[in-house]
Short mmCIF file of C-alpha atoms and ligand atoms in Angstrom, two decimals:
data_model
loop_
_atom_site.label_atom_id
_atom_site.label_comp_id
_atom_site.label_asym_id
_atom_site.label_seq_id
_atom_site.Cartn_x
_atom_site.Cartn_y
_atom_site.Cartn_z
CA MET A 9 -1.90 4.01 -12.31
CA ALA A 10 0.83 2.51 -14.48
CA GLU A 11 3.11 0.19 -12.56
CA SER A 12 6.71 -0.63 -13.21
CA GLN A 13 6.39 -4.39 -12.82
CA GLY A 14 9.00 -6.09 -14.91
CA ALA A 15 11.38 -3.21 -14.20
CA HIS A 16 12.73 -1.75 -10.93
CA MET A 17 10.16 -0.41 -8.50
CA THR A 18 10.37 3.37 -8.52
CA PRO A 19 11.03 5.11 -5.19
CA GLU A 20 7.45 6.41 -5.23
CA GLU A 21 6.02 2.94 -5.80
CA PHE A 22 8.29 1.56 -3.11
CA ARG A 23 6.95 4.17 -0.70
CA ARG A 24 3.35 3.35 -1.54
CA HIS A 25 3.74 -0.44 -1.43
CA GLY A 26 5.87 -0.17 1.67
CA HIS A 27 3.16 1.77 3.46
CA ALA A 28 0.62 -0.83 2.32
CA LEU A 29 2.79 -3.63 3.66
CA ILE A 30 3.25 -1.91 7.02
CA ASP A 31 -0.53 -1.41 7.20
CA TRP A 32 -0.98 -5.07 6.35
CA LEU A 33 1.43 -6.14 9.11
CA ALA A 34 -0.19 -3.82 11.65
CA ASP A 35 -3.56 -5.39 10.75
CA TYR A 36 -2.07 -8.88 11.00
CA HIS A 37 -0.78 -8.22 14.50
CA THR A 38 -4.15 -6.74 15.43
CA ARG A 39 -6.17 -9.71 14.21
CA VAL A 40 -3.75 -12.60 14.82
CA ALA A 41 -5.53 -13.48 18.09
CA GLU A 42 -8.68 -14.28 16.12
CA LEU A 43 -6.98 -16.76 13.78
CA PRO A 44 -6.66 -20.47 14.62
CA VAL A 45 -3.18 -20.81 16.09
CA ARG A 46 -2.39 -23.73 13.82
CA PRO A 47 -3.63 -24.05 10.23
CA SER A 48 -5.83 -26.90 9.12
CA VAL A 49 -3.83 -27.84 6.05
CA GLU A 50 -2.51 -31.14 4.78
CA PRO A 51 1.01 -31.55 3.38
CA GLY A 52 1.03 -30.20 -0.18
CA ASP A 53 -1.98 -27.88 0.22
CA VAL A 54 0.09 -24.70 0.15
CA ARG A 55 2.05 -25.72 -2.94
CA ALA A 56 -1.13 -26.75 -4.69
CA ALA A 57 -2.34 -23.14 -4.37
CA LEU A 58 0.79 -21.79 -6.07
CA PRO A 59 1.33 -21.60 -9.85
CA ALA A 60 3.45 -24.45 -11.15
CA HIS A 61 5.77 -22.11 -13.04
CA PRO A 62 7.41 -18.76 -12.28
CA PRO A 63 5.81 -15.72 -13.94
CA GLU A 64 7.10 -14.69 -17.36
CA HIS A 65 5.86 -11.15 -16.88
CA GLY A 66 6.25 -9.11 -13.72
CA GLU A 67 3.14 -8.98 -11.54
CA ALA A 68 1.51 -6.13 -9.65
CA PHE A 69 2.61 -5.77 -6.03
CA ALA A 70 -1.04 -5.67 -4.97
CA ASP A 71 -1.46 -9.20 -6.34
CA VAL A 72 1.53 -10.40 -4.39
CA LEU A 73 0.16 -8.79 -1.24
CA SER A 74 -3.25 -10.34 -1.72
CA ASP A 75 -1.65 -13.78 -2.02
CA LEU A 76 -0.22 -13.26 1.46
CA ASP A 77 -3.85 -13.31 2.61
CA GLU A 78 -5.06 -16.00 0.23
CA VAL A 79 -2.22 -18.49 0.22
CA ILE A 80 0.32 -17.79 2.93
CA VAL A 81 -1.55 -16.76 6.08
CA PRO A 82 -3.96 -19.74 5.91
CA GLY A 83 -0.88 -22.00 5.87
CA LEU A 84 0.87 -20.47 8.86
CA THR A 85 1.27 -21.59 12.42
CA HIS A 86 0.91 -18.22 14.11
CA TRP A 87 3.89 -17.84 16.41
CA GLN A 88 2.77 -14.31 17.29
CA HIS A 89 -0.66 -15.53 18.43
CA PRO A 90 -1.13 -14.77 22.14
CA SER A 91 -2.16 -18.40 22.70
CA PHE A 92 0.89 -19.88 21.00
CA PHE A 93 2.54 -21.72 23.89
CA GLY A 94 4.60 -24.23 21.89
CA TYR A 95 8.36 -24.73 21.66
CA PHE A 96 9.65 -21.33 22.85
CA PRO A 97 8.57 -17.74 22.27
CA ALA A 98 9.67 -16.10 19.01
CA ASN A 99 9.13 -12.47 19.90
CA ALA A 100 8.56 -10.15 16.94
CA SER A 101 8.02 -6.73 18.51
CA GLY A 102 7.27 -3.53 16.62
CA PRO A 103 10.72 -1.95 17.04
CA SER A 104 12.48 -5.14 16.06
CA ILE A 105 10.40 -5.60 12.90
CA LEU A 106 11.23 -2.02 11.95
CA GLY A 107 14.90 -2.62 12.71
CA GLU A 108 14.84 -5.66 10.45
CA LEU A 109 13.26 -3.58 7.70
CA ALA A 110 15.87 -0.85 8.13
CA ALA A 111 18.64 -3.44 7.86
CA ALA A 112 17.13 -4.85 4.67
CA GLY A 113 16.65 -1.39 3.27
CA LEU A 114 20.23 -0.34 3.89
CA GLY A 115 21.43 -3.50 2.18
CA VAL A 116 24.95 -3.43 3.59
CA GLN A 117 27.38 -6.26 4.32
CA GLY A 118 29.18 -6.32 7.64
CA MET A 119 31.79 -8.99 7.11
CA LEU A 120 34.71 -6.62 7.73
CA TRP A 121 34.93 -3.38 9.67
CA GLU A 122 35.80 -1.74 6.36
CA THR A 123 32.77 -3.09 4.51
CA SER A 124 30.58 -0.93 6.78
CA PRO A 125 32.19 0.44 9.94
CA ALA A 126 28.87 1.24 11.62
CA VAL A 127 27.66 -2.36 11.27
CA THR A 128 30.65 -3.63 13.22
CA GLU A 129 30.82 -0.86 15.80
CA LEU A 130 27.10 -0.82 16.55
CA GLU A 131 27.22 -4.60 17.00
CA THR A 132 30.16 -4.44 19.41
CA HIS A 133 28.43 -1.65 21.26
CA VAL A 134 24.98 -3.24 21.65
CA LEU A 135 26.61 -6.47 22.78
CA ASP A 136 28.42 -4.53 25.50
CA TRP A 137 25.07 -2.92 26.37
CA LEU A 138 23.34 -6.29 26.48
CA ALA A 139 26.14 -7.75 28.62
CA GLU A 140 25.58 -4.85 31.04
CA LEU A 141 21.80 -5.37 31.01
CA LEU A 142 22.28 -9.07 31.82
CA ASP A 143 25.06 -8.28 34.32
CA LEU A 144 27.43 -10.66 32.53
CA PRO A 145 31.03 -10.96 33.74
CA ALA A 146 33.31 -8.09 32.64
CA ARG A 147 35.61 -10.47 30.76
CA PHE A 148 32.96 -10.81 28.04
CA LEU A 149 33.07 -7.08 27.29
CA SER A 150 34.82 -5.83 24.18
CA HIS A 151 37.46 -3.76 25.99
CA SER A 152 39.08 -6.92 27.34
CA VAL A 153 40.47 -9.74 25.20
CA GLY A 154 36.95 -11.07 24.92
CA GLY A 155 33.86 -9.68 23.28
CA GLY A 156 30.51 -10.39 21.74
CA VAL A 157 29.16 -11.14 18.29
CA LEU A 158 25.69 -11.72 16.89
CA GLN A 159 25.17 -15.15 15.37
CA ASP A 160 22.15 -16.36 13.46
CA SER A 161 21.36 -18.95 16.10
CA ALA A 162 22.45 -20.64 19.31
CA SER A 163 23.32 -23.64 17.17
CA SER A 164 25.95 -21.56 15.37
CA ALA A 165 27.24 -20.22 18.67
CA THR A 166 27.73 -23.76 19.94
CA LEU A 167 29.53 -24.73 16.73
CA CYS A 168 31.84 -21.69 16.99
CA ALA A 169 32.52 -22.50 20.65
CA LEU A 170 33.44 -26.04 19.65
CA LEU A 171 35.79 -24.87 16.88
CA ALA A 172 37.52 -22.48 19.30
CA ALA A 173 37.69 -25.19 21.95
CA ARG A 174 39.17 -27.67 19.48
CA GLU A 175 41.77 -25.12 18.42
CA ARG A 176 42.74 -24.43 22.04
CA ALA A 177 42.73 -28.06 23.18
CA THR A 178 44.97 -29.23 20.32
CA ASP A 179 47.20 -26.15 20.24
CA GLY A 180 46.09 -25.46 16.72
CA ALA A 181 46.77 -28.95 15.41
CA ALA A 182 43.09 -29.71 14.74
CA THR A 183 42.73 -26.42 12.85
CA SER A 184 45.72 -27.03 10.62
CA ALA A 185 46.00 -30.80 10.28
CA GLY A 186 42.46 -31.96 11.08
CA VAL A 187 41.28 -34.01 13.99
CA ASP A 188 43.72 -36.90 14.33
CA ARG A 189 43.21 -37.81 17.95
CA ALA A 190 40.22 -38.68 20.06
CA LEU A 191 38.51 -35.58 21.46
CA ALA A 192 35.45 -35.59 23.68
CA VAL A 193 32.58 -33.15 24.17
CA TYR A 194 30.36 -33.21 27.26
CA ALA A 195 26.81 -32.02 27.78
CA SER A 196 23.92 -33.15 29.91
CA ALA A 197 21.43 -35.68 28.61
CA GLU A 198 18.96 -32.77 28.52
CA ALA A 199 21.20 -30.53 26.36
CA HIS A 200 19.95 -29.21 23.03
CA SER A 201 20.31 -31.29 19.87
CA SER A 202 22.54 -28.55 18.41
CA VAL A 203 25.42 -29.87 20.54
CA GLU A 204 25.34 -33.19 18.72
CA LYS A 205 24.97 -31.41 15.41
CA ALA A 206 28.06 -29.29 16.14
CA VAL A 207 30.05 -32.38 17.09
CA ARG A 208 29.15 -33.96 13.77
CA ILE A 209 29.87 -30.82 11.72
CA ALA A 210 33.25 -30.36 13.41
CA GLY A 211 34.20 -33.87 12.33
CA LEU A 212 34.46 -35.33 15.82
CA GLY A 213 31.58 -37.72 15.20
CA THR A 214 28.59 -38.41 17.39
CA ASP A 215 30.55 -40.97 19.43
CA ALA A 216 32.70 -38.13 20.78
CA LEU A 217 29.68 -36.73 22.60
CA ARG A 218 29.33 -37.79 26.23
CA LEU A 219 25.84 -37.28 27.59
CA ILE A 220 26.09 -36.77 31.33
CA ASP A 221 23.25 -37.85 33.56
CA VAL A 222 20.99 -35.41 35.34
CA ASP A 223 19.54 -35.04 38.81
CA GLU A 224 15.87 -35.00 39.80
CA ARG A 225 15.60 -31.40 38.55
CA TYR A 226 17.07 -32.41 35.16
CA ALA A 227 20.31 -30.52 35.80
CA MET A 228 23.71 -32.03 34.94
CA ARG A 229 25.37 -33.90 37.82
CA PRO A 230 28.86 -32.40 38.23
CA GLU A 231 30.21 -35.53 39.90
CA SER A 232 29.19 -37.59 36.86
CA LEU A 233 30.87 -35.06 34.60
CA ALA A 234 34.06 -35.25 36.67
CA ARG A 235 34.04 -39.06 36.54
CA GLN A 236 33.55 -39.14 32.78
CA ILE A 237 36.34 -36.61 32.16
CA ALA A 238 38.71 -38.58 34.38
CA ALA A 239 37.82 -41.84 32.61
CA ASP A 240 38.44 -40.25 29.20
CA ARG A 241 41.79 -38.84 30.27
CA ALA A 242 42.79 -42.26 31.54
CA ASP A 243 41.91 -43.65 28.09
CA GLY A 244 44.03 -41.04 26.30
CA VAL A 245 40.98 -39.08 25.09
CA LEU A 246 41.36 -35.30 25.18
CA PRO A 247 38.44 -33.45 26.84
CA CYS A 248 37.71 -30.58 24.45
CA LEU A 249 34.43 -28.87 25.34
CA VAL A 250 31.81 -28.90 28.08
CA VAL A 251 28.44 -27.37 27.23
CA ALA A 252 26.47 -26.37 30.31
CA THR A 253 22.85 -25.46 29.72
CA VAL A 254 21.16 -22.68 31.62
CA GLY A 255 17.51 -23.34 30.91
CA THR A 256 17.15 -26.60 28.98
CA THR A 257 14.72 -26.68 26.08
CA SER A 258 12.65 -29.47 27.60
CA SER A 259 12.14 -28.05 31.07
CA THR A 260 14.33 -24.95 31.84
CA ALA A 261 16.68 -27.04 33.97
CA MET A 262 19.74 -25.09 35.10
CA ASP A 263 23.10 -26.86 35.09
CA PRO A 264 25.25 -25.72 38.05
CA LEU A 265 27.82 -23.44 36.44
CA ARG A 266 30.25 -22.95 39.29
CA ALA A 267 30.63 -26.66 40.02
CA THR A 268 30.91 -27.40 36.30
CA ALA A 269 33.51 -24.67 35.78
CA GLU A 270 35.55 -25.95 38.69
CA ILE A 271 35.72 -29.34 37.02
CA CYS A 272 36.87 -27.74 33.76
CA GLY A 273 39.44 -25.96 35.87
CA GLY A 274 40.41 -23.16 33.49
CA GLU A 275 43.12 -25.25 31.81
CA GLY A 276 40.87 -28.16 30.94
CA PRO A 277 38.04 -28.34 28.45
CA TRP A 278 36.48 -25.12 27.20
CA LEU A 279 33.25 -24.30 29.04
CA HIS A 280 30.46 -22.99 26.83
CA VAL A 281 27.21 -21.95 28.47
CA ASP A 282 24.07 -22.32 26.38
CA ALA A 283 21.38 -20.06 27.81
CA ALA A 284 19.47 -19.69 24.55
CA MET A 285 16.02 -19.18 26.00
CA SER A 286 16.58 -18.42 29.67
CA GLY A 287 19.62 -16.15 29.68
CA VAL A 288 17.72 -13.02 28.68
CA ALA A 289 15.69 -13.27 31.91
CA ALA A 290 18.79 -11.89 33.65
CA VAL A 291 17.65 -8.40 32.66
CA ALA A 292 15.71 -8.82 35.93
CA PRO A 293 18.15 -9.09 38.86
CA GLU A 294 16.10 -11.80 40.62
CA HIS A 295 16.98 -14.18 37.74
CA ARG A 296 20.74 -13.72 37.90
CA GLY A 297 21.36 -16.63 40.27
CA MET A 298 21.37 -18.98 37.26
CA HIS A 299 24.58 -17.26 36.11
CA ASP A 300 26.49 -17.91 39.32
CA GLY A 301 29.97 -19.04 38.24
CA LEU A 302 29.66 -17.62 34.71
CA GLU A 303 32.85 -15.61 35.24
CA LEU A 304 34.66 -18.97 35.01
CA ALA A 305 33.18 -19.86 31.60
CA ASP A 306 34.93 -19.44 28.24
CA SER A 307 31.85 -18.55 26.24
CA TYR A 308 28.15 -17.87 26.65
CA CYS A 309 25.13 -17.38 24.43
CA THR A 310 21.53 -16.31 24.73
CA ASN A 311 18.83 -15.60 22.13
CA PRO A 312 17.14 -12.20 22.08
CA HIS A 313 15.21 -13.82 19.20
CA LYS A 314 13.35 -16.04 21.59
CA TRP A 315 12.18 -14.10 24.61
CA LEU A 316 13.73 -10.63 24.31
CA LEU A 317 11.44 -8.96 21.82
CA THR A 318 13.78 -9.30 18.83
CA ASN A 319 12.66 -11.22 15.79
CA PHE A 320 14.66 -14.15 14.45
CA ASP A 321 17.60 -14.25 13.83
CA CYS A 322 19.56 -12.79 16.72
CA ASP A 323 21.74 -14.91 18.98
CA ALA A 324 24.19 -13.05 21.23
CA PHE A 325 27.45 -14.93 21.73
CA TRP A 326 30.34 -13.81 23.91
CA VAL A 327 33.83 -15.20 24.42
CA ALA A 328 36.16 -14.44 27.32
CA ASP A 329 39.18 -14.72 25.00
CA ARG A 330 38.65 -14.10 21.31
CA ALA A 331 42.10 -15.41 20.26
CA PRO A 332 41.28 -19.14 19.93
CA LEU A 333 38.06 -18.32 18.05
CA LEU A 334 39.93 -16.11 15.59
CA ARG A 335 42.71 -18.64 15.16
CA ALA A 336 40.08 -21.26 14.37
CA LEU A 337 38.06 -19.19 11.91
CA SER A 338 40.25 -16.48 10.40
CA VAL A 339 41.16 -17.19 6.78
CA VAL A 340 42.31 -14.08 4.92
CA PRO A 341 42.53 -14.20 1.15
CA GLU A 342 44.23 -11.30 -0.60
CA TYR A 343 40.99 -9.69 -1.75
CA LEU A 344 39.81 -9.30 1.85
CA ARG A 345 42.98 -7.67 3.19
CA THR A 346 42.40 -4.17 4.55
CA ALA A 347 44.59 -1.68 6.40
CA ALA A 348 42.20 -1.57 9.35
CA SER A 349 42.37 -5.35 9.75
CA GLU A 350 46.14 -5.52 9.40
CA GLY A 351 46.53 -2.75 11.94
CA GLY A 352 44.60 -4.83 14.46
CA THR A 353 42.53 -1.80 15.46
CA ALA A 354 39.25 -3.03 14.05
CA ILE A 355 37.07 -6.07 14.57
CA ASP A 356 36.29 -8.12 11.47
CA TYR A 357 33.28 -10.18 12.47
CA ARG A 358 33.76 -12.55 9.52
CA ASP A 359 36.38 -14.21 11.78
CA TRP A 360 33.83 -14.79 14.56
CA GLN A 361 31.34 -16.89 12.58
CA VAL A 362 31.05 -19.62 9.94
CA PRO A 363 29.82 -17.63 6.91
CA LEU A 364 31.69 -14.71 5.38
CA GLY A 365 28.79 -12.37 4.66
CA ARG A 366 26.75 -10.98 7.48
CA ARG A 367 23.51 -9.16 8.05
CA PHE A 368 23.12 -5.91 9.98
CA ARG A 369 21.50 -7.75 12.88
CA ALA A 370 22.57 -5.24 15.51
CA LEU A 371 20.13 -2.68 14.18
CA LYS A 372 17.00 -4.48 15.36
CA LEU A 373 18.50 -5.23 18.76
CA TRP A 374 19.49 -1.56 19.08
CA PHE A 375 15.94 -0.50 18.16
CA VAL A 376 14.56 -2.90 20.80
CA LEU A 377 16.92 -1.85 23.59
CA ARG A 378 16.22 1.83 22.90
CA HIS A 379 12.46 1.44 22.58
CA TYR A 380 11.92 -0.60 25.75
CA GLY A 381 14.81 0.53 27.94
CA ALA A 382 16.03 -1.70 30.78
CA GLU A 383 12.79 -1.02 32.61
CA GLY A 384 10.59 -2.22 29.73
CA LEU A 385 12.69 -5.36 29.26
CA ARG A 386 12.41 -6.23 32.95
CA ALA A 387 8.64 -5.73 32.86
CA HIS A 388 8.37 -8.00 29.79
CA ILE A 389 10.22 -10.87 31.53
CA ARG A 390 8.46 -10.42 34.88
CA HIS A 391 5.05 -10.40 33.26
CA HIS A 392 5.56 -13.90 31.78
CA VAL A 393 7.32 -15.31 34.82
CA ALA A 394 4.39 -14.23 37.00
CA LEU A 395 1.90 -15.80 34.57
CA ALA A 396 3.88 -19.06 34.56
CA ALA A 397 3.93 -19.10 38.37
CA GLU A 398 0.19 -18.58 38.45
CA LEU A 399 -0.40 -21.35 35.92
CA ALA A 400 1.88 -23.65 37.92
CA SER A 401 -0.24 -22.99 41.01
CA TRP A 402 -3.41 -23.94 39.10
CA VAL A 403 -1.78 -27.16 37.89
CA GLU A 404 -0.69 -28.03 41.42
CA ALA A 405 -4.17 -27.44 42.79
CA HIS A 406 -5.91 -29.60 40.18
CA PRO A 407 -6.56 -33.25 41.04
CA ASP A 408 -6.01 -34.55 37.47
CA PHE A 409 -2.75 -32.76 36.70
CA GLU A 410 0.76 -32.72 38.05
CA LEU A 411 3.84 -30.60 37.40
CA THR A 412 6.67 -32.68 35.95
CA ALA A 413 9.50 -30.17 36.50
CA PRO A 414 10.26 -27.08 38.58
CA VAL A 415 9.10 -23.76 37.07
CA PRO A 416 11.95 -21.27 37.53
CA GLN A 417 10.87 -18.99 34.66
CA ASN A 418 8.26 -19.03 31.92
CA LEU A 419 7.90 -22.70 31.03
CA VAL A 420 5.35 -24.93 32.75
CA CYS A 421 5.76 -28.70 32.26
CA PHE A 422 2.88 -30.89 33.39
CA HIS A 423 1.00 -34.04 32.57
CA HIS A 424 -2.33 -35.74 33.17
CA ARG A 425 -2.12 -38.15 36.07
CA ASP A 426 -3.69 -40.88 33.93
CA GLY A 427 -0.41 -41.10 32.05
CA ASP A 428 1.23 -40.72 28.65
CA GLU A 429 -1.58 -41.78 26.38
CA ARG A 430 -4.14 -39.55 28.08
CA THR A 431 -1.75 -36.60 28.06
CA ALA A 432 -0.85 -37.06 24.39
CA ARG A 433 -4.51 -37.30 23.40
CA LEU A 434 -5.28 -34.16 25.33
CA ARG A 435 -2.60 -32.26 23.46
CA GLN A 436 -3.98 -33.46 20.14
CA THR A 437 -7.51 -32.36 21.05
CA LEU A 438 -6.36 -28.95 22.23
CA ASN A 439 -4.14 -28.28 19.21
CA ASP A 440 -6.86 -29.43 16.81
CA SER A 441 -9.20 -26.86 18.37
CA GLY A 442 -6.99 -24.05 17.02
CA GLU A 443 -7.57 -22.11 20.24
CA LEU A 444 -4.11 -22.70 21.62
CA TYR A 445 -0.93 -24.51 20.74
CA LEU A 446 1.18 -26.69 23.03
CA THR A 447 4.16 -28.88 22.31
CA HIS A 448 5.50 -31.80 24.30
CA THR A 449 8.64 -33.45 25.58
CA ARG A 450 9.61 -36.45 27.66
CA LEU A 451 10.93 -36.01 31.16
CA ASP A 452 12.15 -39.07 33.00
CA GLY A 453 10.49 -41.10 30.24
CA ARG A 454 7.07 -39.54 30.82
CA TYR A 455 5.13 -37.73 28.10
CA THR A 456 4.88 -34.12 29.25
CA LEU A 457 3.07 -31.06 27.99
CA ARG A 458 5.16 -27.90 27.73
CA MET A 459 3.46 -24.56 27.99
CA ALA A 460 5.96 -21.78 27.21
CA ILE A 461 4.59 -18.36 28.15
CA GLY A 462 6.39 -15.52 26.41
CA GLY A 463 4.42 -14.09 23.51
CA VAL A 464 4.52 -10.35 22.94
CA GLN A 465 0.71 -10.25 23.11
CA THR A 466 0.22 -12.98 25.72
CA GLN A 467 -1.84 -11.72 28.66
CA ARG A 468 -3.30 -13.36 31.75
CA GLU A 469 -6.63 -13.86 29.95
CA HIS A 470 -4.92 -16.05 27.33
CA VAL A 471 -3.23 -18.23 29.95
CA ALA A 472 -6.49 -18.49 31.91
CA ALA A 473 -8.43 -19.39 28.76
CA ALA A 474 -5.83 -22.03 27.89
CA TRP A 475 -6.08 -23.57 31.35
CA GLU A 476 -9.87 -23.55 31.08
CA ALA A 477 -9.64 -25.33 27.71
CA ILE A 478 -7.17 -27.86 29.13
CA THR A 479 -9.27 -28.74 32.16
CA THR A 480 -12.48 -28.81 30.15
CA ALA A 481 -10.96 -31.19 27.58
CA ALA A 482 -9.63 -33.33 30.41
CA SER A 483 -13.05 -33.58 32.04
CA GLU A 484 -14.74 -34.82 28.89
CA PRO A 485 -15.44 -38.56 28.73
CA THR A 486 -12.73 -40.44 26.83
C1 PLP B 530 16.25 -22.96 21.38
C2 PLP B 530 17.50 -23.51 21.95
C3 PLP B 530 18.61 -23.75 21.15
C4 PLP B 530 18.59 -23.59 19.65
O1 PLP B 530 18.43 -22.28 19.31
P1 PLP B 530 18.65 -21.79 17.81
O2 PLP B 530 18.96 -20.36 18.00
O3 PLP B 530 17.36 -22.04 17.12
O4 PLP B 530 19.76 -22.57 17.23
C5 PLP B 530 19.77 -24.21 21.74
N1 PLP B 530 19.83 -24.39 23.06
C6 PLP B 530 18.78 -24.17 23.88
C7 PLP B 530 18.93 -24.39 25.35
C8 PLP B 530 17.58 -23.71 23.34
O5 PLP B 530 16.54 -23.45 24.16
#
């Protein structure tokens, strides 16, 4: 059959190739468990398999598709593999993939209400839904002066929180005249690297970041925070932002929100709560204790794109008062003036984020929430939390291994009792096997394995097989 390559794909070709691609993805998800989790490629191997120059003549879609098999898949680390336990989960569920496709297919821009009213209103609406599902404080809902927005990532949410905090702390001076006085940002020593990145991007400089020490559970010590803030004030430094982490990346440590908020005291530094991985667990009421005191925070974020069945990118970010955020980020050139915006009746999400243009991210989250329902979301979280608890019990019962942090949710941190070198070698052996994938961290200076359980396809058999592989590798002579 003649193909239109070199010209636009006809609707009929699009239909046919689209069906082929969906079939290909369905097959990929069916067979991903049989692939090695991590590819055995050296740097440069993937590029070496690609032509040096772009094609002069359009190519057949079938050839592009076959290169997914030949060139791309062999060079992937398979995040959707049921035995991928590294970093954090990156859930790509069926409804979310379809939502992503629908968003791409509609090809709309949601920077202003006017540029596509449904993009804005669906986003506001699903963020209110998600706030209800997580039982977040009412002040984050859109009918108050607060509200939610979808960001690409938790890193962007932290940056936006910092820009709003800087605006509020300096009464607008930093937004208009730049940062001309010493400001300080506080986060625990276990906080995510995106806090330091935000501090740099906002022009405060890394030295403005105060890393507060943690307790034996790796949670921020409020009394240390209070001391540091007092010392800064005495030195004429203006406390601008405190980032509390609910579920640190290294070990799911939970900073105490209420005590932290009381130190911020409403008038003081802005309190942003980073719950990128762990926050979504609040769909299950037994996990809501981590949010105690959240009603005192100024902003909050969590990532459905990690552990809530929504493919990257989808970070949900809420503010209790949108005014400082808008004052920090709203720049309105003539060509973007609209009656709806001027009337103040519509939300223009361009003012809630760094870029102007924006994707229709709400669609995939809406597909996910509707497909699973609250019940399905709870079951998803509980399934992994139960598996993590079971794995933790196996680690505790084993003479060679030891837990290195509490296991409140789906992340199990442990090491080999023989120490760092033994533990690091074990990880290398296991990852080289291709049967599972683990990443590491350091807790209290000790090399620690992290096993994050949260894959869409991850079942008990995969966790049990991983533990079997770990203990078998550990029992082999070294
Ligand atoms: C994963 C993670 C982040 C970064 O998330 P992105 O969305 O990739 O920017 C930030 N904070 C915590 C606590 C995380 O777990």
